[in-house]
PDB file of C-alpha atoms in Angstrom:
ATOM      1  CA  MET A   1     -34.768  51.636 -63.464  1.00 58.00           C
ATOM      2  CA  PRO A   2     -34.549  54.990 -61.597  1.00 66.00           C
ATOM      3  CA  PHE A   3     -35.081  54.859 -57.843  1.00 64.00           C
ATOM      4  CA  LEU A   4     -38.342  56.868 -57.913  1.00 70.00           C
ATOM      5  CA  GLU A   5     -39.820  54.609 -60.593  1.00 73.00           C
ATOM      6  CA  HIS A   6     -38.820  51.619 -58.490  1.00 70.00           C
ATOM      7  CA  LEU A   7     -40.695  53.089 -55.514  1.00 78.00           C
ATOM      8  CA  GLU A   8     -43.731  53.812 -57.693  1.00 79.00           C
ATOM      9  CA  GLU A   9     -43.767  50.217 -58.902  1.00 79.00           C
ATOM     10  CA  LEU A  10     -43.506  48.990 -55.305  1.00 80.00           C
ATOM     11  CA  ARG A  11     -46.413  51.242 -54.321  1.00 85.00           C
ATOM     12  CA  TRP A  12     -48.664  49.786 -57.017  1.00 86.00           C
ATOM     13  CA  HIS A  13     -47.727  46.226 -56.098  1.00 85.00           C
ATOM     14  CA  ILE A  14     -48.666  46.982 -52.486  1.00 89.00           C
ATOM     15  CA  VAL A  15     -51.963  48.552 -53.617  1.00 91.00           C
ATOM     16  CA  LYS A  16     -52.833  45.440 -55.650  1.00 91.00           C
ATOM     17  CA  ALA A  17     -51.904  43.146 -52.765  1.00 91.00           C
ATOM     18  CA  VAL A  18     -54.069  45.170 -50.361  1.00 92.00           C
ATOM     19  CA  ALA A  19     -56.930  45.160 -52.892  1.00 94.00           C
ATOM     20  CA  GLY A  20     -56.745  41.362 -52.977  1.00 93.00           C
ATOM     21  CA  LEU A  21     -56.833  41.299 -49.185  1.00 93.00           C
ATOM     22  CA  LEU A  22     -59.925  43.526 -49.075  1.00 94.00           C
ATOM     23  CA  ILE A  23     -61.744  41.386 -51.652  1.00 95.00           C
ATOM     24  CA  ALA A  24     -60.880  38.173 -49.788  1.00 94.00           C
ATOM     25  CA  THR A  25     -61.987  39.738 -46.498  1.00 94.00           C
ATOM     26  CA  ALA A  26     -65.304  40.781 -48.055  1.00 94.00           C
ATOM     27  CA  VAL A  27     -65.865  37.245 -49.354  1.00 93.00           C
ATOM     28  CA  CYS A  28     -65.114  35.849 -45.899  1.00 92.00           C
ATOM     29  CA  GLY A  29     -67.622  38.310 -44.477  1.00 91.00           C
ATOM     30  CA  ALA A  30     -70.392  36.496 -46.348  1.00 91.00           C
ATOM     31  CA  TYR A  31     -69.456  33.292 -44.505  1.00 91.00           C
ATOM     32  CA  SER A  32     -68.485  34.860 -41.186  1.00 89.00           C
ATOM     33  CA  THR A  33     -70.935  32.788 -39.111  1.00 89.00           C
ATOM     34  CA  PHE A  34     -69.588  29.532 -40.540  1.00 91.00           C
ATOM     35  CA  ILE A  35     -65.997  30.706 -40.045  1.00 90.00           C
ATOM     36  CA  VAL A  36     -66.570  31.624 -36.402  1.00 88.00           C
ATOM     37  CA  GLN A  37     -68.800  28.722 -35.335  1.00 88.00           C
ATOM     38  CA  ASP A  38     -67.342  25.854 -37.378  1.00 89.00           C
ATOM     39  CA  ILE A  39     -63.689  26.862 -37.818  1.00 90.00           C
ATOM     40  CA  LEU A  40     -62.407  29.226 -35.145  1.00 89.00           C
ATOM     41  CA  LEU A  41     -64.327  27.862 -32.151  1.00 90.00           C
ATOM     42  CA  THR A  42     -64.206  24.152 -33.024  1.00 91.00           C
ATOM     43  CA  PRO A  43     -60.726  23.422 -31.539  1.00 91.00           C
ATOM     44  CA  LEU A  44     -61.753  25.141 -28.299  1.00 90.00           C
ATOM     45  CA  LEU A  45     -65.120  23.394 -27.984  1.00 88.00           C
ATOM     46  CA  LYS A  46     -63.620  19.972 -28.718  1.00 89.00           C
ATOM     47  CA  VAL A  47     -61.586  20.073 -25.501  1.00 85.00           C
ATOM     48  CA  GLY A  48     -64.598  21.164 -23.457  1.00 84.00           C
ATOM     49  CA  LEU A  49     -63.632  24.818 -23.076  1.00 83.00           C
ATOM     50  CA  LYS A  50     -66.155  27.608 -23.532  1.00 83.00           C
ATOM     51  CA  PRO A  51     -65.117  31.071 -24.709  1.00 85.00           C
ATOM     52  CA  GLN A  52     -66.236  34.181 -22.887  1.00 86.00           C
ATOM     53  CA  VAL A  53     -66.807  37.694 -24.192  1.00 84.00           C
ATOM     54  CA  LEU A  54     -65.521  40.254 -21.700  1.00 81.00           C
ATOM     55  CA  ALA A  55     -66.610  43.440 -23.474  1.00 79.00           C
ATOM     56  CA  PRO A  56     -69.916  44.668 -24.974  1.00 80.00           C
ATOM     57  CA  TYR A  57     -68.332  44.927 -28.411  1.00 81.00           C
ATOM     58  CA  GLY A  58     -66.614  41.525 -28.105  1.00 81.00           C
ATOM     59  CA  ILE A  59     -68.897  39.633 -30.505  1.00 86.00           C
ATOM     60  CA  VAL A  60     -68.573  42.284 -33.213  1.00 87.00           C
ATOM     61  CA  LEU A  61     -64.798  42.352 -32.776  1.00 86.00           C
ATOM     62  CA  LEU A  62     -64.689  38.552 -32.991  1.00 86.00           C
ATOM     63  CA  TYR A  63     -66.465  38.509 -36.354  1.00 88.00           C
ATOM     64  CA  MET A  64     -64.226  41.276 -37.691  1.00 89.00           C
ATOM     65  CA  GLN A  65     -61.121  39.366 -36.595  1.00 86.00           C
ATOM     66  CA  ALA A  66     -62.461  36.184 -38.189  1.00 87.00           C
ATOM     67  CA  MET A  67     -63.022  37.960 -41.498  1.00 90.00           C
ATOM     68  CA  LEU A  68     -59.552  39.497 -41.428  1.00 89.00           C
ATOM     69  CA  ILE A  69     -57.794  36.247 -40.483  1.00 86.00           C
ATOM     70  CA  CYS A  70     -59.437  34.272 -43.273  1.00 90.00           C
ATOM     71  CA  GLY A  71     -58.928  37.163 -45.679  1.00 92.00           C
ATOM     72  CA  LEU A  72     -55.194  37.212 -44.935  1.00 90.00           C
ATOM     73  CA  ILE A  73     -54.926  33.466 -45.481  1.00 90.00           C
ATOM     74  CA  LEU A  74     -57.000  33.325 -48.665  1.00 92.00           C
ATOM     75  CA  SER A  75     -55.265  36.330 -50.230  1.00 92.00           C
ATOM     76  CA  MET A  76     -51.759  34.999 -49.566  1.00 91.00           C
ATOM     77  CA  PRO A  77     -51.276  33.634 -53.137  1.00 90.00           C
ATOM     78  CA  ASN A  78     -52.178  37.075 -54.519  1.00 91.00           C
ATOM     79  CA  THR A  79     -49.790  38.765 -52.072  1.00 90.00           C
ATOM     80  CA  LEU A  80     -46.999  36.342 -52.996  1.00 87.00           C
ATOM     81  CA  TYR A  81     -47.663  36.879 -56.698  1.00 87.00           C
ATOM     82  CA  TRP A  82     -47.189  40.635 -56.483  1.00 87.00           C
ATOM     83  CA  LEU A  83     -44.146  40.135 -54.287  1.00 83.00           C
ATOM     84  CA  TRP A  84     -42.533  37.972 -56.952  1.00 81.00           C
ATOM     85  CA  ARG A  85     -43.583  40.398 -59.682  1.00 80.00           C
ATOM     86  CA  PHE A  86     -41.635  43.085 -57.806  1.00 78.00           C
ATOM     87  CA  ILE A  87     -38.601  40.789 -57.515  1.00 75.00           C
ATOM     88  CA  ALA A  88     -38.861  39.557 -61.130  1.00 73.00           C
ATOM     89  CA  PRO A  89     -36.766  42.350 -62.754  1.00 71.00           C
ATOM     90  CA  GLY A  90     -33.769  41.107 -60.765  1.00 67.00           C
ATOM     91  CA  LEU A  91     -34.171  37.534 -62.034  1.00 67.00           C
ATOM     92  CA  LEU A  92     -32.838  35.951 -65.213  1.00 68.00           C
ATOM     93  CA  PRO A  93     -35.285  35.696 -68.160  1.00 73.00           C
ATOM     94  CA  LYS A  94     -35.479  31.897 -67.838  1.00 68.00           C
ATOM     95  CA  GLU A  95     -36.233  32.266 -64.122  1.00 67.00           C
ATOM     96  CA  ARG A  96     -39.076  34.723 -64.726  1.00 71.00           C
ATOM     97  CA  ARG A  97     -40.962  32.037 -66.639  1.00 74.00           C
ATOM     98  CA  TYR A  98     -41.376  30.072 -63.435  1.00 72.00           C
ATOM     99  CA  ILE A  99     -43.044  32.818 -61.389  1.00 75.00           C
ATOM    100  CA  SER A 100     -46.421  31.055 -61.495  1.00 78.00           C
ATOM    101  CA  ALA A 101     -44.855  27.782 -60.339  1.00 80.00           C
ATOM    102  CA  ILE A 102     -42.912  29.612 -57.627  1.00 79.00           C
ATOM    103  CA  VAL A 103     -46.059  31.322 -56.357  1.00 83.00           C
ATOM    104  CA  GLY A 104     -47.895  27.994 -56.409  1.00 87.00           C
ATOM    105  CA  LEU A 105     -45.205  26.147 -54.438  1.00 86.00           C
ATOM    106  CA  THR A 106     -44.799  29.005 -51.971  1.00 87.00           C
ATOM    107  CA  SER A 107     -48.563  29.103 -51.430  1.00 90.00           C
ATOM    108  CA  ILE A 108     -48.686  25.329 -50.911  1.00 91.00           C
ATOM    109  CA  CYS A 109     -45.946  25.591 -48.269  1.00 90.00           C
ATOM    110  CA  PHE A 110     -47.843  28.387 -46.529  1.00 92.00           C
ATOM    111  CA  PHE A 111     -51.198  26.584 -46.584  1.00 93.00           C
ATOM    112  CA  GLY A 112     -49.468  23.407 -45.397  1.00 92.00           C
ATOM    113  CA  GLY A 113     -48.092  25.332 -42.431  1.00 91.00           C
ATOM    114  CA  VAL A 114     -51.502  26.851 -41.680  1.00 93.00           C
ATOM    115  CA  ALA A 115     -53.098  23.394 -41.785  1.00 93.00           C
ATOM    116  CA  PHE A 116     -50.398  22.009 -39.476  1.00 90.00           C
ATOM    117  CA  GLY A 117     -50.957  24.847 -37.039  1.00 89.00           C
ATOM    118  CA  TYR A 118     -54.744  24.456 -37.045  1.00 92.00           C
ATOM    119  CA  PHE A 119     -55.018  20.654 -36.985  1.00 92.00           C
ATOM    120  CA  VAL A 120     -51.944  19.784 -34.881  1.00 88.00           C
ATOM    121  CA  LEU A 121     -50.494  22.680 -32.888  1.00 86.00           C
ATOM    122  CA  VAL A 122     -53.700  24.356 -31.707  1.00 88.00           C
ATOM    123  CA  PRO A 123     -55.566  21.179 -30.576  1.00 88.00           C
ATOM    124  CA  THR A 124     -52.461  19.796 -28.840  1.00 84.00           C
ATOM    125  CA  ALA A 125     -51.811  23.048 -26.995  1.00 83.00           C
ATOM    126  CA  LEU A 126     -55.472  23.433 -25.967  1.00 86.00           C
ATOM    127  CA  GLU A 127     -55.598  19.834 -24.730  1.00 84.00           C
ATOM    128  CA  PHE A 128     -52.507  20.513 -22.642  1.00 80.00           C
ATOM    129  CA  PHE A 129     -54.055  23.636 -21.102  1.00 79.00           C
ATOM    130  CA  ALA A 130     -57.429  21.956 -20.499  1.00 79.00           C
ATOM    131  CA  ASN A 131     -55.794  19.196 -18.438  1.00 78.00           C
ATOM    132  CA  PHE A 132     -54.764  21.776 -15.841  1.00 72.00           C
ATOM    133  CA  GLU A 133     -58.374  22.426 -14.866  1.00 63.00           C
ATOM    134  CA  THR A 134     -59.124  21.228 -11.326  1.00 68.00           C
ATOM    135  CA  GLU A 135     -62.268  20.740  -9.252  1.00 70.00           C
ATOM    136  CA  ASN A 136     -61.905  24.111  -7.562  1.00 72.00           C
ATOM    137  CA  ILE A 137     -60.544  26.025 -10.528  1.00 73.00           C
ATOM    138  CA  GLU A 138     -62.593  26.428 -13.691  1.00 74.00           C
ATOM    139  CA  LEU A 139     -60.712  27.326 -16.848  1.00 76.00           C
ATOM    140  CA  ASN A 140     -62.491  30.103 -18.738  1.00 79.00           C
ATOM    141  CA  VAL A 141     -61.135  31.442 -21.995  1.00 85.00           C
ATOM    142  CA  SER A 142     -61.335  35.052 -23.110  1.00 87.00           C
ATOM    143  CA  ILE A 143     -62.370  35.044 -26.757  1.00 87.00           C
ATOM    144  CA  ASP A 144     -59.976  37.824 -27.778  1.00 84.00           C
ATOM    145  CA  ARG A 145     -57.015  36.045 -26.140  1.00 84.00           C
ATOM    146  CA  TYR A 146     -58.033  32.806 -27.833  1.00 88.00           C
ATOM    147  CA  VAL A 147     -58.248  34.402 -31.274  1.00 86.00           C
ATOM    148  CA  SER A 148     -54.815  36.004 -30.780  1.00 82.00           C
ATOM    149  CA  PHE A 149     -53.459  32.611 -29.703  1.00 84.00           C
ATOM    150  CA  LEU A 150     -54.991  30.890 -32.727  1.00 87.00           C
ATOM    151  CA  LEU A 151     -53.802  33.546 -35.167  1.00 84.00           C
ATOM    152  CA  ALA A 152     -50.228  33.501 -33.855  1.00 81.00           C
ATOM    153  CA  LEU A 153     -49.945  29.722 -34.116  1.00 84.00           C
ATOM    154  CA  ILE A 154     -51.475  29.199 -37.545  1.00 89.00           C
ATOM    155  CA  PHE A 155     -49.813  32.227 -39.151  1.00 85.00           C
ATOM    156  CA  GLY A 156     -46.510  31.475 -37.457  1.00 83.00           C
ATOM    157  CA  SER A 157     -46.683  27.910 -38.769  1.00 88.00           C
ATOM    158  CA  GLY A 158     -47.490  29.150 -42.257  1.00 89.00           C
ATOM    159  CA  LEU A 159     -44.456  31.432 -42.305  1.00 86.00           C
ATOM    160  CA  VAL A 160     -42.175  28.768 -40.809  1.00 86.00           C
ATOM    161  CA  PHE A 161     -43.144  26.311 -43.560  1.00 89.00           C
ATOM    162  CA  GLU A 162     -41.694  28.755 -46.103  1.00 88.00           C
ATOM    163  CA  LEU A 163     -38.180  27.884 -44.880  1.00 88.00           C
ATOM    164  CA  PRO A 164     -37.504  25.249 -47.603  1.00 87.00           C
ATOM    165  CA  MET A 165     -38.471  27.734 -50.334  1.00 85.00           C
ATOM    166  CA  VAL A 166     -36.228  30.407 -48.810  1.00 84.00           C
ATOM    167  CA  SER A 167     -33.396  27.882 -48.683  1.00 87.00           C
ATOM    168  CA  TYR A 168     -33.981  26.983 -52.323  1.00 84.00           C
ATOM    169  CA  PHE A 169     -33.768  30.526 -53.632  1.00 80.00           C
ATOM    170  CA  LEU A 170     -30.832  31.577 -51.471  1.00 81.00           C
ATOM    171  CA  SER A 171     -28.980  28.470 -52.658  1.00 84.00           C
ATOM    172  CA  LYS A 172     -29.981  29.241 -56.230  1.00 78.00           C
ATOM    173  CA  LEU A 173     -28.383  32.676 -55.867  1.00 74.00           C
ATOM    174  CA  GLY A 174     -25.233  31.149 -54.386  1.00 78.00           C
ATOM    175  CA  ILE A 175     -25.753  32.868 -51.031  1.00 82.00           C
ATOM    176  CA  LEU A 176     -26.534  29.736 -49.011  1.00 85.00           C
ATOM    177  CA  THR A 177     -24.553  26.478 -48.965  1.00 87.00           C
ATOM    178  CA  PRO A 178     -25.182  23.184 -47.138  1.00 88.00           C
ATOM    179  CA  ALA A 179     -21.740  23.449 -45.518  1.00 90.00           C
ATOM    180  CA  PHE A 180     -22.725  26.812 -44.013  1.00 91.00           C
ATOM    181  CA  MET A 181     -26.005  25.412 -42.679  1.00 90.00           C
ATOM    182  CA  ARG A 182     -24.297  22.378 -41.160  1.00 91.00           C
ATOM    183  CA  HIS A 183     -21.585  24.511 -39.560  1.00 91.00           C
ATOM    184  CA  TYR A 184     -24.145  26.783 -37.878  1.00 90.00           C
ATOM    185  CA  ARG A 185     -26.673  24.034 -37.077  1.00 91.00           C
ATOM    186  CA  LYS A 186     -26.373  24.496 -33.283  1.00 92.00           C
ATOM    187  CA  HIS A 187     -26.741  28.261 -33.634  1.00 91.00           C
ATOM    188  CA  ALA A 188     -29.792  27.704 -35.836  1.00 90.00           C
ATOM    189  CA  TYR A 189     -31.398  25.463 -33.215  1.00 91.00           C
ATOM    190  CA  VAL A 190     -30.980  28.161 -30.584  1.00 91.00           C
ATOM    191  CA  ALA A 191     -32.453  30.725 -32.999  1.00 89.00           C
ATOM    192  CA  ILE A 192     -35.368  28.361 -33.679  1.00 87.00           C
ATOM    193  CA  LEU A 193     -36.168  28.129 -29.967  1.00 87.00           C
ATOM    194  CA  ILE A 194     -36.063  31.927 -29.695  1.00 87.00           C
ATOM    195  CA  ILE A 195     -38.311  32.367 -32.748  1.00 82.00           C
ATOM    196  CA  ALA A 196     -40.764  29.769 -31.402  1.00 81.00           C
ATOM    197  CA  ALA A 197     -40.875  31.634 -28.086  1.00 81.00           C
ATOM    198  CA  VAL A 198     -41.585  34.921 -29.893  1.00 78.00           C
ATOM    199  CA  ILE A 199     -44.241  33.526 -32.244  1.00 72.00           C
ATOM    200  CA  THR A 200     -46.214  31.574 -29.647  1.00 70.00           C
ATOM    201  CA  PRO A 201     -48.390  33.878 -27.538  1.00 63.00           C
ATOM    202  CA  SER A 202     -48.294  31.661 -24.446  1.00 64.00           C
ATOM    203  CA  PRO A 203     -45.217  31.317 -22.214  1.00 67.00           C
ATOM    204  CA  ASP A 204     -45.501  27.534 -21.767  1.00 68.00           C
ATOM    205  CA  ALA A 205     -42.683  25.365 -23.112  1.00 75.00           C
ATOM    206  CA  VAL A 206     -45.036  22.762 -24.615  1.00 74.00           C
ATOM    207  CA  THR A 207     -46.508  25.110 -27.237  1.00 74.00           C
ATOM    208  CA  GLN A 208     -43.067  26.482 -28.050  1.00 78.00           C
ATOM    209  CA  LEU A 209     -41.619  22.990 -28.521  1.00 82.00           C
ATOM    210  CA  LEU A 210     -44.586  22.007 -30.696  1.00 80.00           C
ATOM    211  CA  LEU A 211     -43.603  24.788 -33.081  1.00 79.00           C
ATOM    212  CA  ALA A 212     -39.839  24.367 -32.674  1.00 85.00           C
ATOM    213  CA  GLY A 213     -39.973  20.648 -33.572  1.00 86.00           C
ATOM    214  CA  PRO A 214     -41.246  21.146 -37.142  1.00 86.00           C
ATOM    215  CA  MET A 215     -38.863  24.087 -37.562  1.00 87.00           C
ATOM    216  CA  VAL A 216     -35.913  21.799 -36.779  1.00 90.00           C
ATOM    217  CA  LEU A 217     -37.177  19.232 -39.302  1.00 90.00           C
ATOM    218  CA  LEU A 218     -37.667  21.954 -41.914  1.00 90.00           C
ATOM    219  CA  TYR A 219     -34.144  23.224 -41.247  1.00 91.00           C
ATOM    220  CA  GLU A 220     -32.732  19.746 -41.874  1.00 92.00           C
ATOM    221  CA  LEU A 221     -34.858  19.471 -45.023  1.00 90.00           C
ATOM    222  CA  SER A 222     -33.502  22.843 -46.140  1.00 90.00           C
ATOM    223  CA  ILE A 223     -29.951  21.476 -45.861  1.00 91.00           C
ATOM    224  CA  PHE A 224     -30.807  18.695 -48.322  1.00 90.00           C
ATOM    225  CA  ILE A 225     -32.517  21.182 -50.634  1.00 89.00           C
ATOM    226  CA  SER A 226     -29.485  23.468 -50.530  1.00 88.00           C
ATOM    227  CA  LYS A 227     -27.200  20.508 -51.238  1.00 89.00           C
ATOM    228  CA  PHE A 228     -29.287  19.485 -54.247  1.00 87.00           C
ATOM    229  CA  VAL A 229     -29.426  23.020 -55.661  1.00 85.00           C
ATOM    230  CA  ASN A 230     -25.706  23.639 -55.189  1.00 84.00           C
ATOM    231  CA  MET A 231     -24.783  20.311 -56.805  1.00 86.00           C
ATOM    232  CA  LYS A 232     -26.991  21.141 -59.765  1.00 81.00           C
ATOM    233  CA  ARG A 233     -25.549  24.659 -60.041  1.00 78.00           C
ATOM    234  CA  GLU A 234     -21.955  23.396 -59.844  1.00 78.00           C
ATOM    235  CA  ARG A 235     -22.682  20.727 -62.462  1.00 81.00           C
ATOM    236  CA  ALA A 236     -24.144  23.332 -64.818  1.00 74.00           C
ATOM    237  CA  ALA A 237     -21.132  25.599 -64.259  1.00 71.00           C
ATOM    238  CA  ALA A 238     -18.754  22.705 -64.997  1.00 74.00           C
ATOM    239  CA  VAL A 239     -20.576  21.861 -68.226  1.00 72.00           C
ATOM    240  CA  GLU A 240     -20.507  25.517 -69.289  1.00 69.00           C
ATOM    241  CA  GLU A 241     -16.797  25.783 -68.484  1.00 70.00           C
ATOM    242  CA  ALA A 242     -16.074  22.601 -70.428  1.00 69.00           C
ATOM    243  CA  GLY A 243     -17.993  23.970 -73.409  1.00 66.00           C
ATOM    244  CA  GLN A 244     -16.030  27.212 -73.336  1.00 66.00           C
ATOM    245  CA  GLY A 245     -12.788  25.206 -73.139  1.00 59.00           C
ATOM    246  CA  LYS A 246     -13.689  23.279 -76.270  1.00 59.00           C
ATOM    247  CA  GLU A 247     -14.531  26.483 -78.130  1.00 57.00           C
ATOM    248  CA  GLY A 248     -11.188  28.020 -77.146  1.00 55.00           C
ATOM    249  CA  SER A 249      -9.111  24.973 -78.119  1.00 53.00           C
ATOM    250  CA  PRO A 250      -7.438  25.011 -81.587  1.00 53.00           C
TER     251      PRO A 250
END
């Protein structure tokens, strides 16, 4: 495919992904009150903290952010689908048949990460912060800072939970091996701590470790996935080589 046609195809895939995002955001707009009151603010209210709006337009901005956040999450399967459709020409014909399954598994990993961030990371971090409140110091939370905090944790968790899928496909292509991942395990742990520090919006070590812990477990899981894929690929190559040897023998 010529380079310009490749760019044109990429442009249309992006347009379709953005269209899915806009539709999902519009749907979330119909339930914006429920999203704000029963989803976004619930973790904060459960630990006894009350959000504050520090600008006249704060409430409007909050509802717009809520719509966009939920729109991004809900439209992720559509975004992943068009991403894989763009990658599909570089795959083997038998691999293209599994695009729907790939999108499904990738979406499950992402939603699993989002759920982990919302139900585990966010409440634990908020509980930790709330315990620092003293008799003479009242902890008040700016709503825009809270939403940024929430978004960073749940989206960061969603992306981190894609690590096993990334490991699978890189191993499938022969780029990644379990030996390589074991050799650079210590380097990976340092990188994980750096990534956790970048993703988490707060500078405290507790929130960073809460995100780094699952990343370490996912890295170890990715080693086993890579080992399984490489063993399967080597076995298939050995069978194919044996078949060619039989055909070439007199």
